[in-house]
Short mmCIF file of C-alpha atoms and ligand atoms in Angstrom, two decimals:
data_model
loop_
_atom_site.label_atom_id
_atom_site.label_comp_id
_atom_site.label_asym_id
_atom_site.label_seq_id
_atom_site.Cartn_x
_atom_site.Cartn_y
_atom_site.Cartn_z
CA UNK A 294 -3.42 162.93 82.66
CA UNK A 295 0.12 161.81 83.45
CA UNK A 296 2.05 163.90 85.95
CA UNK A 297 6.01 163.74 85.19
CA UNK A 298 8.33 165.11 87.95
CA UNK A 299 12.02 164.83 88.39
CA UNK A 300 12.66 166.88 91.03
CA UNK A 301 13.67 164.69 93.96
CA UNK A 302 15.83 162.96 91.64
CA UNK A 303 19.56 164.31 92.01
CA UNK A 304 20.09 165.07 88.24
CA UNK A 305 23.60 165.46 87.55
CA UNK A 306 22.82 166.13 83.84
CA UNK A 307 20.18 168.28 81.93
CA UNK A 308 17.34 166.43 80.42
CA UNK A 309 17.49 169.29 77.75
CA UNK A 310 20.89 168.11 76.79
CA UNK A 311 19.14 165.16 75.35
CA UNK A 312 17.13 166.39 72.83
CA UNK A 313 19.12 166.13 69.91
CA UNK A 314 19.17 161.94 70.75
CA UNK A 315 15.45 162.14 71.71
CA UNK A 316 14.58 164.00 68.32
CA UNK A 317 16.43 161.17 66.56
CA UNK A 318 15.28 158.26 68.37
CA UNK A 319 11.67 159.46 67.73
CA UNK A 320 11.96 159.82 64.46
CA UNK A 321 13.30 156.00 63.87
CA UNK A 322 10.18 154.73 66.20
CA UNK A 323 7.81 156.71 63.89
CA UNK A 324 8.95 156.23 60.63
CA UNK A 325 9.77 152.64 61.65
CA UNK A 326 13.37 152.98 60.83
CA UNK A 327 14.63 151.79 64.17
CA UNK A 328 15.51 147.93 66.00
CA UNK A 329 13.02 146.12 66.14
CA UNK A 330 10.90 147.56 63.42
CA UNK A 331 8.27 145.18 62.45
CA UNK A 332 6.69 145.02 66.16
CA UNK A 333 5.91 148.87 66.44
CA UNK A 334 2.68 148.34 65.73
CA UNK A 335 1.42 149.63 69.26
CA UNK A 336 2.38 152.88 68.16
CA UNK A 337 -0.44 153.79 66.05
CA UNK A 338 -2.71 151.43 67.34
CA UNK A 339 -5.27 153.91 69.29
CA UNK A 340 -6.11 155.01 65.69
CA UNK A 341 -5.76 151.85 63.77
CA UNK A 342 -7.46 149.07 65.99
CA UNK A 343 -9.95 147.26 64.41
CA UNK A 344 -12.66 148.36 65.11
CA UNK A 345 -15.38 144.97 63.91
CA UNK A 346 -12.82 143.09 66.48
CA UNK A 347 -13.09 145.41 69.28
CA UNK A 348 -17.27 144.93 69.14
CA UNK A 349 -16.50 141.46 68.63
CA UNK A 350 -14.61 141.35 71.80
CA UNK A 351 -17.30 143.44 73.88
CA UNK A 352 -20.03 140.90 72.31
CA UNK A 353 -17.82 137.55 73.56
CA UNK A 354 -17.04 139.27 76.99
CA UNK A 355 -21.36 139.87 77.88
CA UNK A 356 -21.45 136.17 77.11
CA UNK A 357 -19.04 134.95 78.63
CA UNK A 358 -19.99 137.21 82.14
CA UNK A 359 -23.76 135.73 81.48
CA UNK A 360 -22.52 131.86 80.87
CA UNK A 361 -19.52 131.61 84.05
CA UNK A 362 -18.65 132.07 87.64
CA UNK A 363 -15.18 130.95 86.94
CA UNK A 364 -13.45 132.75 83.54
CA UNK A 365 -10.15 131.09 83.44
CA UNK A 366 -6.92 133.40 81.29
CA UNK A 367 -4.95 130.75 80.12
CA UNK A 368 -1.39 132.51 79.35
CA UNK A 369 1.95 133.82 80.28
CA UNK A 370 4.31 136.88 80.19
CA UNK A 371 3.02 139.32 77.79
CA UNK A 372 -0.67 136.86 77.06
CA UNK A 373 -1.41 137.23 81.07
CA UNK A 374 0.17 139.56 82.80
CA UNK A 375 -1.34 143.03 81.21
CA UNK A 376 -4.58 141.52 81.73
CA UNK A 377 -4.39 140.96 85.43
CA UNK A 378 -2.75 144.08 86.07
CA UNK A 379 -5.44 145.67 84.82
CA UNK A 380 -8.21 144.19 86.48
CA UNK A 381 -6.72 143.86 90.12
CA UNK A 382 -5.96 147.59 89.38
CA UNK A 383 -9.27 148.66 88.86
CA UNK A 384 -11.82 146.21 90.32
CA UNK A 385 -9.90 146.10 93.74
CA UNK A 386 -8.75 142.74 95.03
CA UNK A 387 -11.84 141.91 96.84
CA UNK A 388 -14.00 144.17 94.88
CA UNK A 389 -16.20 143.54 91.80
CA UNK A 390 -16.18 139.47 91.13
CA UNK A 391 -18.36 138.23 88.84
CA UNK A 392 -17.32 136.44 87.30
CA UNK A 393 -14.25 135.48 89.23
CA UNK A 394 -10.79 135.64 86.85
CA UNK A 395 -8.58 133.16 87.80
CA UNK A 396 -5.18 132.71 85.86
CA UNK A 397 -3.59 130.00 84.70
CA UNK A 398 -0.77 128.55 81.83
CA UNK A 399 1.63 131.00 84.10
CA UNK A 400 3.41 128.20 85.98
CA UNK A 401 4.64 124.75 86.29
CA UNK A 402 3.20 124.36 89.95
CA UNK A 403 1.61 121.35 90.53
CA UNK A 404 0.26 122.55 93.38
CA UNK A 405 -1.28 125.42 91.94
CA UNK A 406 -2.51 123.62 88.70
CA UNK A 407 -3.88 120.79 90.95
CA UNK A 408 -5.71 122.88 93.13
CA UNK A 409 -7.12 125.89 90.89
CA UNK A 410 -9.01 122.45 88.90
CA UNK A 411 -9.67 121.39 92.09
CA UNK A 412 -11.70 124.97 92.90
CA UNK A 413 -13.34 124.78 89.67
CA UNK A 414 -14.76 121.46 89.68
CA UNK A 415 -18.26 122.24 90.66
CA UNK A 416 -18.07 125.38 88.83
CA UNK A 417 -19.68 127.22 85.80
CA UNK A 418 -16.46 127.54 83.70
CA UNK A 419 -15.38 129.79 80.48
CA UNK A 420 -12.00 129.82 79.03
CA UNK A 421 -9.80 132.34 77.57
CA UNK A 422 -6.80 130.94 76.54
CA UNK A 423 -4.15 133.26 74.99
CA UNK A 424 -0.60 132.30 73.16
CA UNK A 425 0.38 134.51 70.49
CA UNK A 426 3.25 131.40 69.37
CA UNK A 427 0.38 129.08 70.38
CA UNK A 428 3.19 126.90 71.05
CA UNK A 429 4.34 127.83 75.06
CA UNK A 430 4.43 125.21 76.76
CA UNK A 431 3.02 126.95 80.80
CA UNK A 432 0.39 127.59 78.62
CA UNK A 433 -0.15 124.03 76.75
CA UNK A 434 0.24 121.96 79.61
CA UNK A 435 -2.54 124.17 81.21
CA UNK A 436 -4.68 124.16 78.31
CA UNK A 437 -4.35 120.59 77.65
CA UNK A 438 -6.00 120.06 81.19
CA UNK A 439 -8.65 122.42 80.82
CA UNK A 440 -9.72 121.25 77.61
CA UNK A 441 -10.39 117.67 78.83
CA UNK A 442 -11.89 119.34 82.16
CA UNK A 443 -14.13 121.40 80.12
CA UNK A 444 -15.06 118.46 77.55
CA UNK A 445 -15.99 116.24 80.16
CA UNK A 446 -18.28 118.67 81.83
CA UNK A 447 -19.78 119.95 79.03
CA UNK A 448 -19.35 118.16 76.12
CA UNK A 449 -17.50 118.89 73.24
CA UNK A 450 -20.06 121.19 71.54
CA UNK A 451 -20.67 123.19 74.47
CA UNK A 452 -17.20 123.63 75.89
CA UNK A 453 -16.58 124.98 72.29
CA UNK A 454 -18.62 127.74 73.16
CA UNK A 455 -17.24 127.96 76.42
CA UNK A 456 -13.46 128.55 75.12
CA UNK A 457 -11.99 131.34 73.17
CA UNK A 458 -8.53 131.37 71.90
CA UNK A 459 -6.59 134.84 71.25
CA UNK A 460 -3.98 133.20 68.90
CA UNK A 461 -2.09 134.19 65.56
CA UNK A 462 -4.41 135.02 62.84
CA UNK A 463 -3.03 131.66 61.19
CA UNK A 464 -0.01 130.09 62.73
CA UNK A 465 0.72 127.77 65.14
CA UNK A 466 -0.72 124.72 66.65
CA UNK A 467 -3.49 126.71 69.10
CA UNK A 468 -4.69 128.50 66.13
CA UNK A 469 -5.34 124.89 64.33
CA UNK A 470 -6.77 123.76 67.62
CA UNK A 471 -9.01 126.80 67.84
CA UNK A 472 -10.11 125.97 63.98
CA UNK A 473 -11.18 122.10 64.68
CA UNK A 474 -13.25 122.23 67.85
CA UNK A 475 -15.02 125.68 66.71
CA UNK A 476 -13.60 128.18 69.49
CA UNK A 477 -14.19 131.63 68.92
CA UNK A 478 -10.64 133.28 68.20
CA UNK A 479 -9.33 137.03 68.59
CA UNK A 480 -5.95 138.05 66.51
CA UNK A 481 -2.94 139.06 68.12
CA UNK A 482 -1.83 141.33 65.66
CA UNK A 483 1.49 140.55 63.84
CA UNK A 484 3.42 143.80 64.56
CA UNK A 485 2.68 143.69 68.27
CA UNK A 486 4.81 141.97 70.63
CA UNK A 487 3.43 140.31 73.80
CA UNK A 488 4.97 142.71 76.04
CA UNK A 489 3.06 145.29 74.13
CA UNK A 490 -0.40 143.66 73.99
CA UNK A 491 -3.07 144.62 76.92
CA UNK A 492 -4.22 147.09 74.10
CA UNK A 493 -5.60 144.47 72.10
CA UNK A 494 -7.20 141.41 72.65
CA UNK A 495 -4.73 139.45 74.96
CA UNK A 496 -6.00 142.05 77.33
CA UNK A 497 -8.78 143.58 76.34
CA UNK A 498 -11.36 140.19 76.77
CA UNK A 499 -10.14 139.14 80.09
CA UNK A 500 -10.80 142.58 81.01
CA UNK A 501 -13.68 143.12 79.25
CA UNK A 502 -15.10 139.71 81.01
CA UNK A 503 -13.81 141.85 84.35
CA UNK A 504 -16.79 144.23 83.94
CA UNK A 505 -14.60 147.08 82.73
CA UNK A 506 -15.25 149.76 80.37
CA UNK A 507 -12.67 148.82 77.47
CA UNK A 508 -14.33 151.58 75.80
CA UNK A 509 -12.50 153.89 78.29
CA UNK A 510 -9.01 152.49 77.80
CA UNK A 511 -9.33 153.19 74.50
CA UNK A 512 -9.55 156.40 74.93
CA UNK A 513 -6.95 156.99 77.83
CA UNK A 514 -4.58 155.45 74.64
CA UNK A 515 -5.86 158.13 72.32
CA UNK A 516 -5.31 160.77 74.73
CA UNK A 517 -2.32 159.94 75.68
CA UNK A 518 -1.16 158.87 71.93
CA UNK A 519 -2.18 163.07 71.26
CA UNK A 520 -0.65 163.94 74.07
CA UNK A 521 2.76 162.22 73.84
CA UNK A 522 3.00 162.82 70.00
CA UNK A 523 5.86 165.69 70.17
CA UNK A 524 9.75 164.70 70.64
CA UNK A 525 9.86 167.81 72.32
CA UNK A 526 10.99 167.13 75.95
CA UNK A 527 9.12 170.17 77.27
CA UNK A 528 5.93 168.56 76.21
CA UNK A 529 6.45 164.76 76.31
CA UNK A 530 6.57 163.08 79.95
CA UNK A 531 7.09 159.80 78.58
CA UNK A 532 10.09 161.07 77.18
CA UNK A 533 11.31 162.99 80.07
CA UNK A 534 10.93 159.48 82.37
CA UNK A 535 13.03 157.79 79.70
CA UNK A 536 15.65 160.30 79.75
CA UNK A 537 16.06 160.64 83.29
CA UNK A 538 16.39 156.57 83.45
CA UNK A 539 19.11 156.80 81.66
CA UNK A 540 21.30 160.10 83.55
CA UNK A 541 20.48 157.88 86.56
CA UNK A 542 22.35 155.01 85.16
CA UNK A 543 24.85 156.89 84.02
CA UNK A 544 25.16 158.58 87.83
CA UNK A 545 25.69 154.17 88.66
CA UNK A 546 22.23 153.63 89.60
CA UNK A 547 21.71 149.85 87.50
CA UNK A 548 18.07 149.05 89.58
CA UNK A 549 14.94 150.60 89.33
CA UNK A 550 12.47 150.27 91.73
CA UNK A 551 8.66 151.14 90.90
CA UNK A 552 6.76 152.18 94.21
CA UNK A 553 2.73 151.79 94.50
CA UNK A 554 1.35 152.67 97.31
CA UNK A 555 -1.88 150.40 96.32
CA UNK A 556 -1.56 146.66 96.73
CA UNK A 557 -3.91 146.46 93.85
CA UNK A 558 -1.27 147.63 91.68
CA UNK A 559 0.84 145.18 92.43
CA UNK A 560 0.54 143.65 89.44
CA UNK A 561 0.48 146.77 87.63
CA UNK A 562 4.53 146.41 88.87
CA UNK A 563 4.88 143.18 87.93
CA UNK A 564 3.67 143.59 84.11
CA UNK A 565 6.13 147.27 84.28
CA UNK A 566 8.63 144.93 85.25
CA UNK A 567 7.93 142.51 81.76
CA UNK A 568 8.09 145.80 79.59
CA UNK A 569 11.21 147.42 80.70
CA UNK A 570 12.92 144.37 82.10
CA UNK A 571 12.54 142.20 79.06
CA UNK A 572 12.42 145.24 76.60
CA UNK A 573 16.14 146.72 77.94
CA UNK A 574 17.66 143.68 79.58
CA UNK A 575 19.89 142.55 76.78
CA UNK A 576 23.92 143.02 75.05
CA UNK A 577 24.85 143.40 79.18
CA UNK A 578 23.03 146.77 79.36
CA UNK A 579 19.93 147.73 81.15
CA UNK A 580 18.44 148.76 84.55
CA UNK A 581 17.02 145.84 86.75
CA UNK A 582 13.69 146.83 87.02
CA UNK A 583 12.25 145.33 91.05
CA UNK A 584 9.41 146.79 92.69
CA UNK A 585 7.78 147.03 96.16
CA UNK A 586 4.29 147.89 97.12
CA UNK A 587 4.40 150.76 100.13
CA UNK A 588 3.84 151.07 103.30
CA UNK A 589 4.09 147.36 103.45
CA UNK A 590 7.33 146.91 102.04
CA UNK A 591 8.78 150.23 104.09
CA UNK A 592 8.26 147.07 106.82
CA UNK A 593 11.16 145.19 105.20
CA UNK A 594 13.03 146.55 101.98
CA UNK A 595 12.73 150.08 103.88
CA UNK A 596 16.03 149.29 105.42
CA UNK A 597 17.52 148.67 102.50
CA UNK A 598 16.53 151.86 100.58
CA UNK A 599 17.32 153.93 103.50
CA UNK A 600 20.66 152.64 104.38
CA UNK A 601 21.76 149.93 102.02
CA UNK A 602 24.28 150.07 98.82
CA UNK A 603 23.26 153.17 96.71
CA UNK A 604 22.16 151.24 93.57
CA UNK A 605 19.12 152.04 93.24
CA UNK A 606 16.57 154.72 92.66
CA UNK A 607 12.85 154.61 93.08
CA UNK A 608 10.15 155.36 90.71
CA UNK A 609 6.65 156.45 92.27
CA UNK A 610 3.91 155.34 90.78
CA UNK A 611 1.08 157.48 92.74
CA UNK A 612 -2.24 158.09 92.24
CA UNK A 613 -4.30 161.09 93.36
CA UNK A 614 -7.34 159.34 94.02
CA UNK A 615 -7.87 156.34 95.26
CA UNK A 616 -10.68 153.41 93.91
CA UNK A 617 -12.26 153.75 97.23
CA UNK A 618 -11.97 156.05 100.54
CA UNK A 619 -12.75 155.59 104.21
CA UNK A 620 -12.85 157.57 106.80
CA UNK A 621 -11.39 156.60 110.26
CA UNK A 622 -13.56 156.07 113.18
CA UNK A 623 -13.20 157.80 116.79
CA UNK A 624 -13.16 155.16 119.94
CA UNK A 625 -14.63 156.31 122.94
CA UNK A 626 -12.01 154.09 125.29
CA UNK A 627 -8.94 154.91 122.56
CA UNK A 628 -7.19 151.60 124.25
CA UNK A 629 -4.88 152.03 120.76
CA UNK A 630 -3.94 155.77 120.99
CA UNK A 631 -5.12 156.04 117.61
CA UNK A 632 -7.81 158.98 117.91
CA UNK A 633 -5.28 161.40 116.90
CA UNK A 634 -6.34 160.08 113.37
CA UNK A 635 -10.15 160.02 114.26
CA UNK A 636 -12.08 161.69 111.09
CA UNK A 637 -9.43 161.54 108.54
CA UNK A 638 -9.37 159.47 105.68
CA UNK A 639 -7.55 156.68 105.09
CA UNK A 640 -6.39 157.82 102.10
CA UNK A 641 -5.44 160.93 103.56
CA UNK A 642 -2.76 158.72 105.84
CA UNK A 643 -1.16 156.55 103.08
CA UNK A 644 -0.57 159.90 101.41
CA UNK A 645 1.19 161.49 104.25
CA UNK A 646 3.05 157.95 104.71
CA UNK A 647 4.24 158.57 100.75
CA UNK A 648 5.19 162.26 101.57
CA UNK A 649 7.01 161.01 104.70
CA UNK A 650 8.65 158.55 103.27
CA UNK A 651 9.79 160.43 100.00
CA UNK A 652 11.48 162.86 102.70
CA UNK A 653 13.28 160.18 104.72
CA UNK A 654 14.56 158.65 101.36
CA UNK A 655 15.58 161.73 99.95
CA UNK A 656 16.88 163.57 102.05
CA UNK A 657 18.52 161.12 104.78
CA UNK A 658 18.74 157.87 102.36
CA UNK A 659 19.89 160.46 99.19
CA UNK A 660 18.10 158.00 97.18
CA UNK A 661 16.52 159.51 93.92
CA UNK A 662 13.02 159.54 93.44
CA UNK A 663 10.82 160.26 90.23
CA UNK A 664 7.40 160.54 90.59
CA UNK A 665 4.66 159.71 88.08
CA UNK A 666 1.33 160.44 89.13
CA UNK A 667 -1.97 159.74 87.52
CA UNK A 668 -5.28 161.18 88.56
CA UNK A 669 -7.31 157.95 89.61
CA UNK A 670 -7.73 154.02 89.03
CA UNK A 671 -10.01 154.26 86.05
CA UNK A 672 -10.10 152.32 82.94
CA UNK A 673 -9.39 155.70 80.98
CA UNK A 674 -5.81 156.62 83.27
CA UNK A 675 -4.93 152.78 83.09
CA UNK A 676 -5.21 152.76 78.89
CA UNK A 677 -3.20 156.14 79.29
CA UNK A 678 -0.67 155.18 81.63
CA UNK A 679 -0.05 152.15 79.30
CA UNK A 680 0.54 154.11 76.63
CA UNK A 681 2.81 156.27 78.69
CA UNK A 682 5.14 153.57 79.51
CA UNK A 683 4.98 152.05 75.71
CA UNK A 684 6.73 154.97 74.97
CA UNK A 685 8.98 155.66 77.46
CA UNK A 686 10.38 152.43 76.82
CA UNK A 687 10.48 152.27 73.43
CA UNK A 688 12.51 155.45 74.08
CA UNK A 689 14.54 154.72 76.67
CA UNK A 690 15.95 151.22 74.70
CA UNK A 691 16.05 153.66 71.63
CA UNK A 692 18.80 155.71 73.81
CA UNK A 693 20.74 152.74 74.68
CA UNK A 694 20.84 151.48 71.30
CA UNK A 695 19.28 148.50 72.13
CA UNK A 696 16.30 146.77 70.16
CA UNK A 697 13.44 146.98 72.73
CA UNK A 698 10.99 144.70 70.89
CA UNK A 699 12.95 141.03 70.89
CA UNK A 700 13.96 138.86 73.93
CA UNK A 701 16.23 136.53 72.38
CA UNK A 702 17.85 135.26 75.96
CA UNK A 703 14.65 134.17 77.06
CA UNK A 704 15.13 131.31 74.83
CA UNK A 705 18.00 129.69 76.36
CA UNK A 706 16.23 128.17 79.50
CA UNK A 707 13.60 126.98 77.18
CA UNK A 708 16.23 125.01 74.90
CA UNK A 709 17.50 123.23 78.32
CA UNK A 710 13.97 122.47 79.77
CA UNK A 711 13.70 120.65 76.49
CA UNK A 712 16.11 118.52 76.58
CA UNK A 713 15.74 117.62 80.02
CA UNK A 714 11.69 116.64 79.20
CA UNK A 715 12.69 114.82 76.07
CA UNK A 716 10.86 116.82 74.03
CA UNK A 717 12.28 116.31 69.91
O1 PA5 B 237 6.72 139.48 75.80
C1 PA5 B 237 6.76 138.37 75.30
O2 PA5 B 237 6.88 138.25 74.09
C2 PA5 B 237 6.66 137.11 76.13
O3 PA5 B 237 6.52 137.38 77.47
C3 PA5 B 237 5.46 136.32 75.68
O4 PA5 B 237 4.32 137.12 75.79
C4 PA5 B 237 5.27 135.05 76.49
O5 PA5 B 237 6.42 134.27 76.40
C5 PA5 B 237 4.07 134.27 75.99
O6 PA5 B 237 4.20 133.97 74.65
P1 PA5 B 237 2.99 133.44 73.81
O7 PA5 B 237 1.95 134.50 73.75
O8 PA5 B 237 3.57 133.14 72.45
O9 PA5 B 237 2.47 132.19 74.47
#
């Protein structure tokens, strides 16, 4: 379902050359021998996920869609950002919308705090709030707010059918909240890091409450954990991406960039960004993983990747069909010139903007492209393209000897913030 393809990439070394590393870095991951051990539960998880939980979750999410306009995600990093990437990918961003998702715990903004309670006021309201510590504090301050919100509207027996908390199966202070006022909970299994989690509950509610088909991303994720089973880099692509990320670092090129050419997968960018930028970026190694949604961004970065510094590659993230097509309509007066595209699709023209742009970059800009292309925007290619970049990552950390599962530097701005709120 995933199409792997290196060749506008400028490979100064075989991929082949790697398999001896690949063989052994696969092994660790599977037998869990490797850094970072106890969080590979992700791997197997297509087989092992449980199963009463996942009907559980479908059962919640039909409630929830029949009880709410508003369904509010409560969470950050690895508890939102799976989640939205998922739905904006699939729904559209002005597509299906009932209920409407809005997120919040993901920021200090007053502003934006302020004014999403603001929107929701007069609204029918569900909550979904999601902290696998149950202790981060985007997500508390949010929560704290919406609880009171939600007691005051409804009471304190109905808003306790109104939230559901995707916590720890028994630590931490959300998980003791969830217990007293009677919310509903979903585990966030131990052995599964945050980065990791749109496969299970973190994601799967929110996007289940979306309208999709979380039957179908399971299955993408057991296709793709069949498919992507061998260490043989002939047959794994997930392998081959994480090989070639690292012969283009060693060629000097230290930034990534991932290129959509749908503004709905935006986000989809932003939560590959949390994987390999959080998984990688640590003991001063790593690529900086950045990202830019095309054509639009061909309107400003373009310049850059065309002519600037030469420290970057790209990484296309293409899809062969889109969510929706259109065809372009003839004009009689053709004031705008534009009949030349009259009766093509406008599909048709973002993919000869991608073709023409891959050219100018290549061959002109001598920037190096890979290209990862999955068939459409369905729930089954997002579960498999997930899966895909688990992998990859998990390999291409595994290379670099670093442990892709912990993010220990993410808790020195939180030990300043601290001390500057006053918090013991
Ligand atoms: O990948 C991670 O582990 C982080 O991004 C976390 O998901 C994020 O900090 C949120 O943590 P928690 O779910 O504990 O609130």
């Amino acid at each position: 379902m995933i199409k792997f393809d290196a060749e506008h990439a400028f490979l100064k070394e075989s991929i082949k050359d790697y398999q001896a590393q690949v063989t052994a870095c696969h092994e660790a991951l599977m037998n869990k021998s490797g850094k970072g051990n106890d969080y590979v539960g992700w791997v197997e998880w297509p087989n092992t996920y449980d199963k009463d939980e996942f009907e559980r979750i479908k059962n919640c999410a039909k409630r929830m869609r029949e009880q709410c306009e508003v369904f509010i995600v409560c969470g950050i990093g690895g508890s939102y950002l799976g989640a939205r990437a998922a739905i904006e990918m699939l729904n559209g961003l002005y597509g299906k919308k009932e209920p409407e998702i809005i997120f919040m715990g993901n920021t200090f903004s007053s502003t934006y705090i302020a004014q999403v309670m603001e929107y929701i006021k007069d609204k029918e309201v569900c909550v979904n709030v999601i902290s696998k510590s149950g202790t981060t504090t985007e997500t508390s301050v949010a929560f704290r707010l919406l609880k009171q919100f939600m007691e005051q509207k409804y009471g304190v027996k109905e808003s306790g059918e109104r939230i559901v908390a995707t916590t720890d199966k028994a630590r931490g202070t959300l998980k003791a909240l969830a217990d007293t006022k009677g919310y509903e909970t979903f585990v966030i299994p131990d052995d599964i890091g945050g980065r990791f989690s749109v496969i299970t509950s973190v994601g799967l509610l929110p996007i289940a409450v979306a309208g999709i088909d979380i039957d179908a991303i399971m299955s993408g994720l057991q296709e793709a954990y069949h498919d992507m089973a061998s260490d043989d880099l002939d047959k794994n692509p997930a392998y081959q991406y994480a090989v070639c990320r690292r012969i283009l670092q060693n060629a000097d090129k230290n930034v990534e960039m991932l290129v959509t050419y749908e503004p709905s997968m935006t986000m989809v960018a932003e939560w590959w960004k949390q994987l390999f930028g959080e998984s990688e970026g640590k003991e001063e190694k790593g690529i900086l993983p950045c990202s830019a949604t095309f054509s639009t961004d061909l309107h400003s970065l373009g310049q850059f990747i065309q002519e600037g510094k030469k420290v970057l590659f790209e990484t296309l993230l293409l899809c062969e069909k889109p969510l929706v097509d259109m065809e372009f309509p003839a004009d009689d007066e053709n004031a705008d010139q534009m009949n030349y595209l009259a009766g093509k699709s406008l599909d048709w023209v973002n993919k000869m903007a991608c073709q023409g742009t891959l050219e100018a970059h290549e061959e002109s800009g001598h920037v190096a492209n890979l290209m990862i292309t999955i068939p459409d925007m369905s729930a089954k290619s997002f579960g498999y393209m997930c899966y895909f970049f688990f992998r990859a990552c998990a390999m291409t950390c595994y290379l670099l000897d670093i442990n892709p599962f912990n993010q220990p530097g993410v808790e020195v701005y939180k030990k300043n913030m601290f001390r500057l709120l006053g918090k013991q």
